[in-house]
């Protein structure tokens, strides 16, 4: 156990969804993870890995003709890495192999179309990609003080961001990549209320002591492209922080949402209150049985045993293990930042192709 109590956004999500799942999974709790990956690949993760290459700050000045094949190679490498992890102990069925191959082709096509779309609207310079950093949680009642657990352990939040860019006016924006196969784009309000974007914005401002102008929601949709040149729709609507602009085709949508300082600050207060709940010595743990959550829960087998009054420990011993790796996966692109104290930064960047 480290001196600090560290929480992460995925643990917050589990805590909100089901305290039993959170108790089994969170690093500060039982810290179990399934031994075998539940799926052959995560398509969204592979597309994210590709975009990390495309927007790698050290290559932003390179001709895009050089970067595009590297991006496609990053996508394929991610798909292969995930498939290899799955097949360490199992064979792929013919249907699984076909699905993997189809997604490899689909992702390559999607990225090639994205390159054309992005080249017309990427009016910024990336400054950070796939960065992970910790921040000390300020006490909402006294922001000069850091929050601690009842035993005096400082509370920290560990965040990983997709991308931060600086625009032509030297304003910082936090970019969120989102992949979806939904036939409809989410409503604008869903982006304005995007918890992940606000949490990352708040953490980034606190960690890097700089102000963000807002968030850019970079959405990619897996749909069959219409023939011919895609029709571009442009929209501008007033928002609390300024004019929200949106450009979209059937496959891609880019939304700039200027944010007010208050809405980012309020998200930070919500995170602090939630972490105080998480670390409350009187916290009660109970399951939240709901098929919406249980159908995709990685802890369904031990939970079923507990629900039926059986012993869950043999199931945990066979199918789960205590986490072995750190938060930052070796072999993936990105950087880890430390703050010693808050203002001093140390970064480790790896250029694509030099990862171990
Ligand atoms: S199966 Fe459902 S109730 Fe059980 S831990 Fe998972 S989300 Fe919670």
Short mmCIF file of C-alpha atoms and ligand atoms in Angstrom, two decimals:
data_model
loop_
_atom_site.label_atom_id
_atom_site.label_comp_id
_atom_site.label_asym_id
_atom_site.label_seq_id
_atom_site.Cartn_x
_atom_site.Cartn_y
_atom_site.Cartn_z
CA UNK A 1 0.00 0.00 0.00
CA UNK A 2 1.42 3.38 -0.97
CA UNK A 3 1.47 6.38 1.36
CA UNK A 4 -1.14 8.14 -0.78
CA UNK A 5 -4.66 6.88 -1.44
CA UNK A 6 -4.88 6.95 -5.24
CA UNK A 7 -8.18 6.70 -7.15
CA UNK A 8 -8.80 6.66 -10.86
CA UNK A 9 -11.77 7.64 -13.06
CA UNK A 10 -12.59 3.99 -13.88
CA UNK A 11 -12.85 3.32 -10.15
CA UNK A 12 -15.17 6.32 -9.74
CA UNK A 13 -17.40 4.93 -12.49
CA UNK A 14 -17.55 1.53 -10.78
CA UNK A 15 -18.24 3.17 -7.42
CA UNK A 16 -21.19 5.02 -8.93
CA UNK A 17 -22.44 1.91 -10.74
CA UNK A 18 -22.08 -0.83 -8.12
CA UNK A 19 -20.17 -0.76 -4.86
CA UNK A 20 -19.69 -4.54 -4.86
CA UNK A 21 -17.96 -4.43 -8.25
CA UNK A 22 -15.91 -1.45 -7.07
CA UNK A 23 -14.91 -3.28 -3.88
CA UNK A 24 -13.71 -6.30 -5.89
CA UNK A 25 -11.87 -4.26 -8.53
CA UNK A 26 -10.46 -1.04 -7.06
CA UNK A 27 -6.74 -1.01 -6.37
CA UNK A 28 -7.25 0.28 -2.84
CA UNK A 29 -9.87 -2.41 -2.18
CA UNK A 30 -9.56 -6.08 -3.16
CA UNK A 31 -7.73 -5.26 -6.41
CA UNK A 32 -8.92 -8.28 -8.43
CA UNK A 33 -8.82 -8.41 -12.21
CA UNK A 34 -9.96 -11.27 -14.46
CA UNK A 35 -6.98 -13.40 -15.52
CA UNK A 36 -8.19 -13.71 -19.09
CA UNK A 37 -9.37 -10.77 -21.23
CA UNK A 38 -13.12 -10.93 -21.74
CA UNK A 39 -12.91 -10.06 -25.43
CA UNK A 40 -10.48 -10.65 -28.28
CA UNK A 41 -9.99 -6.92 -28.87
CA UNK A 42 -11.35 -3.54 -27.96
CA UNK A 43 -11.83 -1.68 -31.22
CA UNK A 44 -12.07 1.69 -29.47
CA UNK A 45 -8.74 1.11 -27.74
CA UNK A 46 -7.05 0.29 -31.06
CA UNK A 47 -8.44 3.47 -32.68
CA UNK A 48 -7.28 5.50 -29.66
CA UNK A 49 -3.81 3.96 -29.95
CA UNK A 50 -3.73 4.95 -33.64
CA UNK A 51 -4.80 8.55 -32.89
CA UNK A 52 -2.08 8.75 -30.22
CA UNK A 53 0.42 8.17 -33.03
CA UNK A 54 -1.29 10.59 -35.44
CA UNK A 55 -1.24 13.43 -32.88
CA UNK A 56 2.12 12.61 -31.29
CA UNK A 57 3.58 16.10 -30.58
CA UNK A 58 7.12 15.15 -31.61
CA UNK A 59 5.89 14.26 -35.12
CA UNK A 60 3.43 17.10 -35.66
CA UNK A 61 5.86 18.91 -37.98
CA UNK A 62 6.43 15.81 -40.06
CA UNK A 63 4.60 15.51 -43.36
CA UNK A 64 1.28 13.75 -42.84
CA UNK A 65 2.25 11.43 -45.71
CA UNK A 66 4.90 10.00 -43.36
CA UNK A 67 2.67 9.91 -40.28
CA UNK A 68 -0.38 8.25 -41.89
CA UNK A 69 1.28 4.85 -42.47
CA UNK A 70 2.74 5.01 -38.95
CA UNK A 71 -0.76 5.63 -37.62
CA UNK A 72 -2.17 2.65 -39.50
CA UNK A 73 0.73 0.56 -38.21
CA UNK A 74 -0.08 1.73 -34.67
CA UNK A 75 -3.69 0.59 -35.13
CA UNK A 76 -2.67 -2.81 -36.46
CA UNK A 77 -0.09 -3.26 -33.73
CA UNK A 78 -2.73 -2.56 -31.07
CA UNK A 79 -5.16 -5.03 -32.66
CA UNK A 80 -2.43 -7.71 -32.75
CA UNK A 81 -1.26 -7.01 -29.19
CA UNK A 82 -4.80 -7.41 -27.87
CA UNK A 83 -5.47 -10.55 -29.91
CA UNK A 84 -2.17 -12.09 -28.73
CA UNK A 85 -3.09 -11.39 -25.09
CA UNK A 86 -6.41 -13.17 -25.62
CA UNK A 87 -4.88 -16.18 -27.34
CA UNK A 88 -2.21 -16.79 -24.70
CA UNK A 89 -4.39 -19.49 -23.17
CA UNK A 90 -7.10 -20.00 -25.83
CA UNK A 91 -7.55 -20.55 -29.52
CA UNK A 92 -9.66 -18.17 -31.56
CA UNK A 93 -12.79 -19.64 -33.07
CA UNK A 94 -13.33 -19.17 -36.82
CA UNK A 95 -16.03 -16.57 -36.08
CA UNK A 96 -13.73 -14.65 -33.71
CA UNK A 97 -10.93 -14.66 -36.26
CA UNK A 98 -13.28 -13.40 -38.96
CA UNK A 99 -14.58 -10.66 -36.66
CA UNK A 100 -11.00 -9.58 -35.82
CA UNK A 101 -10.05 -9.47 -39.52
CA UNK A 102 -13.18 -7.52 -40.43
CA UNK A 103 -12.45 -4.95 -37.74
CA UNK A 104 -8.85 -4.66 -38.88
CA UNK A 105 -10.11 -3.78 -42.34
CA UNK A 106 -12.90 -1.55 -41.03
CA UNK A 107 -10.52 0.37 -38.76
CA UNK A 108 -8.02 0.91 -41.55
CA UNK A 109 -10.78 2.31 -43.81
CA UNK A 110 -12.15 4.51 -41.02
CA UNK A 111 -8.70 5.95 -40.27
CA UNK A 112 -7.97 6.61 -43.94
CA UNK A 113 -11.19 8.59 -44.22
CA UNK A 114 -10.40 10.33 -40.93
CA UNK A 115 -7.05 11.52 -42.30
CA UNK A 116 -8.83 13.37 -45.12
CA UNK A 117 -11.41 14.87 -42.75
CA UNK A 118 -8.90 15.91 -40.08
CA UNK A 119 -6.46 17.49 -42.51
CA UNK A 120 -9.05 20.22 -43.22
CA UNK A 121 -9.96 21.03 -39.61
CA UNK A 122 -6.90 20.31 -37.43
CA UNK A 123 -6.14 23.98 -36.72
CA UNK A 124 -4.02 23.41 -33.64
CA UNK A 125 -0.73 22.02 -32.38
CA UNK A 126 -0.73 18.98 -30.08
CA UNK A 127 1.29 19.47 -26.89
CA UNK A 128 0.47 16.30 -24.91
CA UNK A 129 -0.84 12.93 -25.96
CA UNK A 130 -1.91 9.98 -23.78
CA UNK A 131 -0.44 11.63 -20.68
CA UNK A 132 -0.95 10.20 -17.23
CA UNK A 133 -0.51 12.29 -14.10
CA UNK A 134 -1.56 12.46 -10.44
CA UNK A 135 -3.03 15.43 -8.66
CA UNK A 136 -3.49 16.03 -4.95
CA UNK A 137 -7.17 16.56 -4.13
CA UNK A 138 -7.91 19.96 -2.61
CA UNK A 139 -10.46 20.12 0.19
CA UNK A 140 -13.60 21.82 -1.27
CA UNK A 141 -14.14 23.52 2.10
CA UNK A 142 -10.57 24.86 2.19
CA UNK A 143 -8.81 24.64 -1.23
CA UNK A 144 -5.42 25.50 0.32
CA UNK A 145 -5.52 22.18 2.16
CA UNK A 146 -5.23 18.71 0.65
CA UNK A 147 -7.81 16.05 1.47
CA UNK A 148 -6.72 12.98 3.42
CA UNK A 149 -8.31 9.72 4.51
CA UNK A 150 -9.36 9.28 8.14
CA UNK A 151 -5.91 7.67 8.75
CA UNK A 152 -4.16 10.72 7.29
CA UNK A 153 -3.25 9.33 3.83
CA UNK A 154 -3.27 12.14 1.20
CA UNK A 155 -5.96 11.62 -1.47
CA UNK A 156 -4.75 11.64 -5.04
CA UNK A 157 -6.51 11.26 -8.38
CA UNK A 158 -4.71 9.57 -11.29
CA UNK A 159 -5.87 10.75 -14.69
CA UNK A 160 -4.97 9.86 -18.26
CA UNK A 161 -5.89 12.29 -21.00
CA UNK A 162 -6.23 11.68 -24.75
CA UNK A 163 -4.78 14.91 -26.08
CA UNK A 164 -4.15 18.57 -25.24
CA UNK A 165 -3.66 21.08 -28.04
CA UNK A 166 -2.91 24.77 -28.38
CA UNK A 167 -4.80 26.78 -31.00
CA UNK A 168 -3.75 29.75 -33.18
CA UNK A 169 -4.71 32.14 -30.37
CA UNK A 170 -2.44 30.27 -27.94
CA UNK A 171 -5.41 28.85 -26.04
CA UNK A 172 -5.33 25.33 -24.60
CA UNK A 173 -8.02 22.78 -25.40
CA UNK A 174 -8.53 19.28 -24.03
CA UNK A 175 -9.44 16.82 -26.78
CA UNK A 176 -11.56 13.70 -26.19
CA UNK A 177 -11.61 11.00 -28.86
CA UNK A 178 -14.81 8.95 -28.95
CA UNK A 179 -15.65 5.98 -31.14
CA UNK A 180 -19.22 4.84 -31.57
CA UNK A 181 -21.28 2.57 -33.76
CA UNK A 182 -24.55 4.19 -32.78
CA UNK A 183 -26.60 5.24 -35.83
CA UNK A 184 -27.20 8.68 -34.22
CA UNK A 185 -24.80 11.25 -32.83
CA UNK A 186 -25.31 11.98 -29.13
CA UNK A 187 -27.17 15.18 -28.27
CA UNK A 188 -25.08 18.27 -27.65
CA UNK A 189 -26.17 18.26 -24.01
CA UNK A 190 -24.54 14.84 -23.60
CA UNK A 191 -21.22 16.40 -24.62
CA UNK A 192 -21.75 19.42 -22.35
CA UNK A 193 -22.41 17.04 -19.44
CA UNK A 194 -19.58 14.66 -20.38
CA UNK A 195 -18.20 13.70 -16.97
CA UNK A 196 -14.94 12.32 -18.31
CA UNK A 197 -14.13 15.49 -20.28
CA UNK A 198 -14.90 17.72 -17.29
CA UNK A 199 -12.96 15.54 -14.86
CA UNK A 200 -9.92 15.48 -17.10
CA UNK A 201 -10.17 19.25 -17.68
CA UNK A 202 -10.31 19.95 -13.98
CA UNK A 203 -7.38 17.61 -13.25
CA UNK A 204 -5.27 19.00 -16.09
CA UNK A 205 -5.76 22.61 -14.97
CA UNK A 206 -4.82 21.68 -11.43
CA UNK A 207 -1.83 19.60 -12.47
CA UNK A 208 -0.35 21.88 -15.09
CA UNK A 209 -1.39 25.22 -13.56
CA UNK A 210 -2.74 26.47 -16.87
CA UNK A 211 -6.21 27.45 -18.03
CA UNK A 212 -8.15 25.46 -20.61
CA UNK A 213 -10.36 27.32 -23.04
CA UNK A 214 -12.60 24.29 -23.33
CA UNK A 215 -13.03 20.78 -24.61
CA UNK A 216 -12.97 19.41 -28.16
CA UNK A 217 -15.06 16.30 -28.72
CA UNK A 218 -13.60 14.38 -31.62
CA UNK A 219 -16.10 11.67 -32.52
CA UNK A 220 -15.66 8.86 -35.04
CA UNK A 221 -18.60 6.70 -36.03
CA UNK A 222 -18.32 3.25 -37.54
CA UNK A 223 -20.85 3.42 -40.34
CA UNK A 224 -20.70 2.46 -44.00
CA UNK A 225 -19.66 5.67 -45.80
CA UNK A 226 -22.00 7.10 -48.42
CA UNK A 227 -20.70 7.21 -51.98
CA UNK A 228 -19.08 10.46 -53.15
CA UNK A 229 -17.73 13.37 -51.15
CA UNK A 230 -19.27 13.43 -47.65
CA UNK A 231 -21.71 16.24 -46.91
CA UNK A 232 -20.41 18.56 -44.18
CA UNK A 233 -22.83 20.15 -41.72
CA UNK A 234 -21.80 23.16 -39.65
CA UNK A 235 -23.53 24.43 -36.54
CA UNK A 236 -22.88 27.20 -34.00
CA UNK A 237 -24.92 27.65 -30.83
CA UNK A 238 -24.41 29.82 -27.75
CA UNK A 239 -23.11 28.05 -24.65
CA UNK A 240 -22.24 29.09 -21.09
CA UNK A 241 -18.56 29.58 -21.95
CA UNK A 242 -18.98 31.02 -25.47
CA UNK A 243 -20.07 29.91 -28.92
CA UNK A 244 -20.13 26.12 -29.37
CA UNK A 245 -19.17 25.10 -32.89
CA UNK A 246 -19.74 21.77 -34.54
CA UNK A 247 -18.78 20.25 -37.89
CA UNK A 248 -19.98 16.83 -38.89
CA UNK A 249 -20.25 14.29 -41.67
CA UNK A 250 -21.90 10.88 -41.43
CA UNK A 251 -18.67 9.41 -40.00
CA UNK A 252 -17.00 12.22 -38.06
CA UNK A 253 -18.02 15.06 -35.79
CA UNK A 254 -15.87 17.71 -34.13
CA UNK A 255 -17.42 19.90 -31.40
CA UNK A 256 -15.62 22.79 -29.67
CA UNK A 257 -17.19 23.61 -26.30
CA UNK A 258 -15.72 26.64 -24.50
CA UNK A 259 -15.99 25.95 -20.77
CA UNK A 260 -16.45 28.36 -17.87
CA UNK A 261 -14.04 28.20 -14.95
CA UNK A 262 -16.99 27.49 -12.68
CA UNK A 263 -18.20 24.36 -14.45
CA UNK A 264 -14.69 22.87 -14.38
CA UNK A 265 -14.26 23.83 -10.73
CA UNK A 266 -17.62 22.27 -9.83
CA UNK A 267 -16.57 18.98 -11.39
CA UNK A 268 -13.52 19.02 -9.10
CA UNK A 269 -15.74 19.51 -6.07
CA UNK A 270 -17.86 16.53 -7.16
CA UNK A 271 -14.73 14.34 -7.47
CA UNK A 272 -13.55 15.43 -4.01
CA UNK A 273 -16.93 14.68 -2.42
CA UNK A 274 -17.04 11.29 -4.12
CA UNK A 275 -13.55 10.41 -2.87
CA UNK A 276 -14.58 11.40 0.62
CA UNK A 277 -17.49 8.97 0.30
CA UNK A 278 -15.17 6.26 -1.05
CA UNK A 279 -12.78 6.56 1.86
CA UNK A 280 -15.39 6.99 4.58
CA UNK A 281 -14.63 4.39 7.31
CA UNK A 282 -18.40 3.84 7.67
CA UNK A 283 -18.88 3.16 3.94
CA UNK A 284 -21.39 0.39 3.24
CA UNK A 285 -20.76 -2.10 0.44
CA UNK A 286 -23.76 -3.61 -1.33
CA UNK A 287 -24.55 -4.91 -4.83
CA UNK A 288 -26.58 -2.92 -7.29
CA UNK A 289 -28.37 -5.67 -9.20
CA UNK A 290 -29.39 -4.22 -12.52
CA UNK A 291 -29.04 -6.07 -15.81
CA UNK A 292 -27.91 -2.88 -17.51
CA UNK A 293 -24.76 -3.02 -15.35
CA UNK A 294 -24.54 -6.75 -14.54
CA UNK A 295 -24.66 -7.84 -18.20
CA UNK A 296 -21.25 -6.23 -18.83
CA UNK A 297 -19.75 -6.70 -15.36
CA UNK A 298 -16.40 -8.50 -15.16
CA UNK A 299 -17.24 -9.72 -11.63
CA UNK A 300 -20.52 -11.46 -12.42
CA UNK A 301 -19.36 -14.98 -11.43
CA UNK A 302 -18.15 -14.16 -7.89
CA UNK A 303 -21.11 -11.81 -7.48
CA UNK A 304 -23.56 -14.57 -8.39
CA UNK A 305 -21.98 -16.82 -5.77
CA UNK A 306 -22.25 -14.06 -3.15
CA UNK A 307 -25.84 -13.32 -4.15
CA UNK A 308 -26.73 -17.00 -3.72
CA UNK A 309 -24.98 -17.23 -0.36
CA UNK A 310 -22.13 -19.42 -1.69
CA UNK A 311 -18.39 -18.99 -1.16
CA UNK A 312 -16.97 -16.68 -3.86
CA UNK A 313 -13.33 -17.28 -2.92
CA UNK A 314 -12.73 -20.42 -5.06
CA UNK A 315 -14.08 -18.50 -8.09
CA UNK A 316 -11.78 -15.57 -7.37
CA UNK A 317 -8.79 -17.90 -6.93
CA UNK A 318 -9.31 -19.63 -10.27
CA UNK A 319 -10.52 -16.86 -12.56
CA UNK A 320 -9.01 -13.71 -11.05
CA UNK A 321 -5.70 -12.38 -9.77
CA UNK A 322 -4.45 -9.41 -7.85
CA UNK A 323 -3.30 -6.78 -10.37
CA UNK A 324 0.31 -7.20 -11.35
CA UNK A 325 1.00 -4.22 -13.63
CA UNK A 326 1.04 -0.48 -13.03
CA UNK A 327 -1.50 1.95 -14.47
CA UNK A 328 0.67 2.84 -17.41
CA UNK A 329 0.99 -0.06 -19.83
CA UNK A 330 4.49 -0.54 -21.16
CA UNK A 331 4.59 -0.74 -24.94
CA UNK A 332 1.85 1.86 -25.40
CA UNK A 333 2.54 5.38 -26.53
CA UNK A 334 2.31 8.22 -24.04
CA UNK A 335 3.94 9.85 -21.08
CA UNK A 336 3.85 9.82 -17.31
CA UNK A 337 4.08 13.11 -15.48
CA UNK A 338 4.95 13.60 -11.83
CA UNK A 339 4.57 16.77 -9.79
CA UNK A 340 7.29 17.30 -7.18
CA UNK A 341 5.90 19.46 -5.64
CA UNK A 342 2.95 20.40 -7.85
CA UNK A 343 4.72 22.74 -10.24
CA UNK A 344 7.78 20.63 -11.13
CA UNK A 345 7.17 18.23 -13.98
CA UNK A 346 9.01 15.18 -15.20
CA UNK A 347 7.98 13.57 -18.46
CA UNK A 348 8.96 10.40 -20.21
CA UNK A 349 8.09 10.45 -23.88
CA UNK A 350 8.59 7.61 -26.28
CA UNK A 351 8.44 8.23 -29.98
CA UNK A 352 6.41 5.72 -32.03
CA UNK A 353 8.56 2.82 -33.06
CA UNK A 354 10.89 3.15 -30.06
CA UNK A 355 8.57 1.53 -27.51
CA UNK A 356 9.85 -1.55 -25.76
S1 LIG B 1 -22.84 -8.48 -11.39
FE1 LIG B 1 -24.08 -6.63 -11.02
S2 LIG B 1 -24.44 -6.55 -8.80
FE2 LIG B 1 -22.80 -8.02 -9.18
S3 LIG B 1 -20.89 -6.88 -8.92
FE3 LIG B 1 -21.42 -6.79 -11.07
S4 LIG B 1 -22.64 -4.94 -11.36
FE4 LIG B 1 -22.58 -5.40 -9.17
#
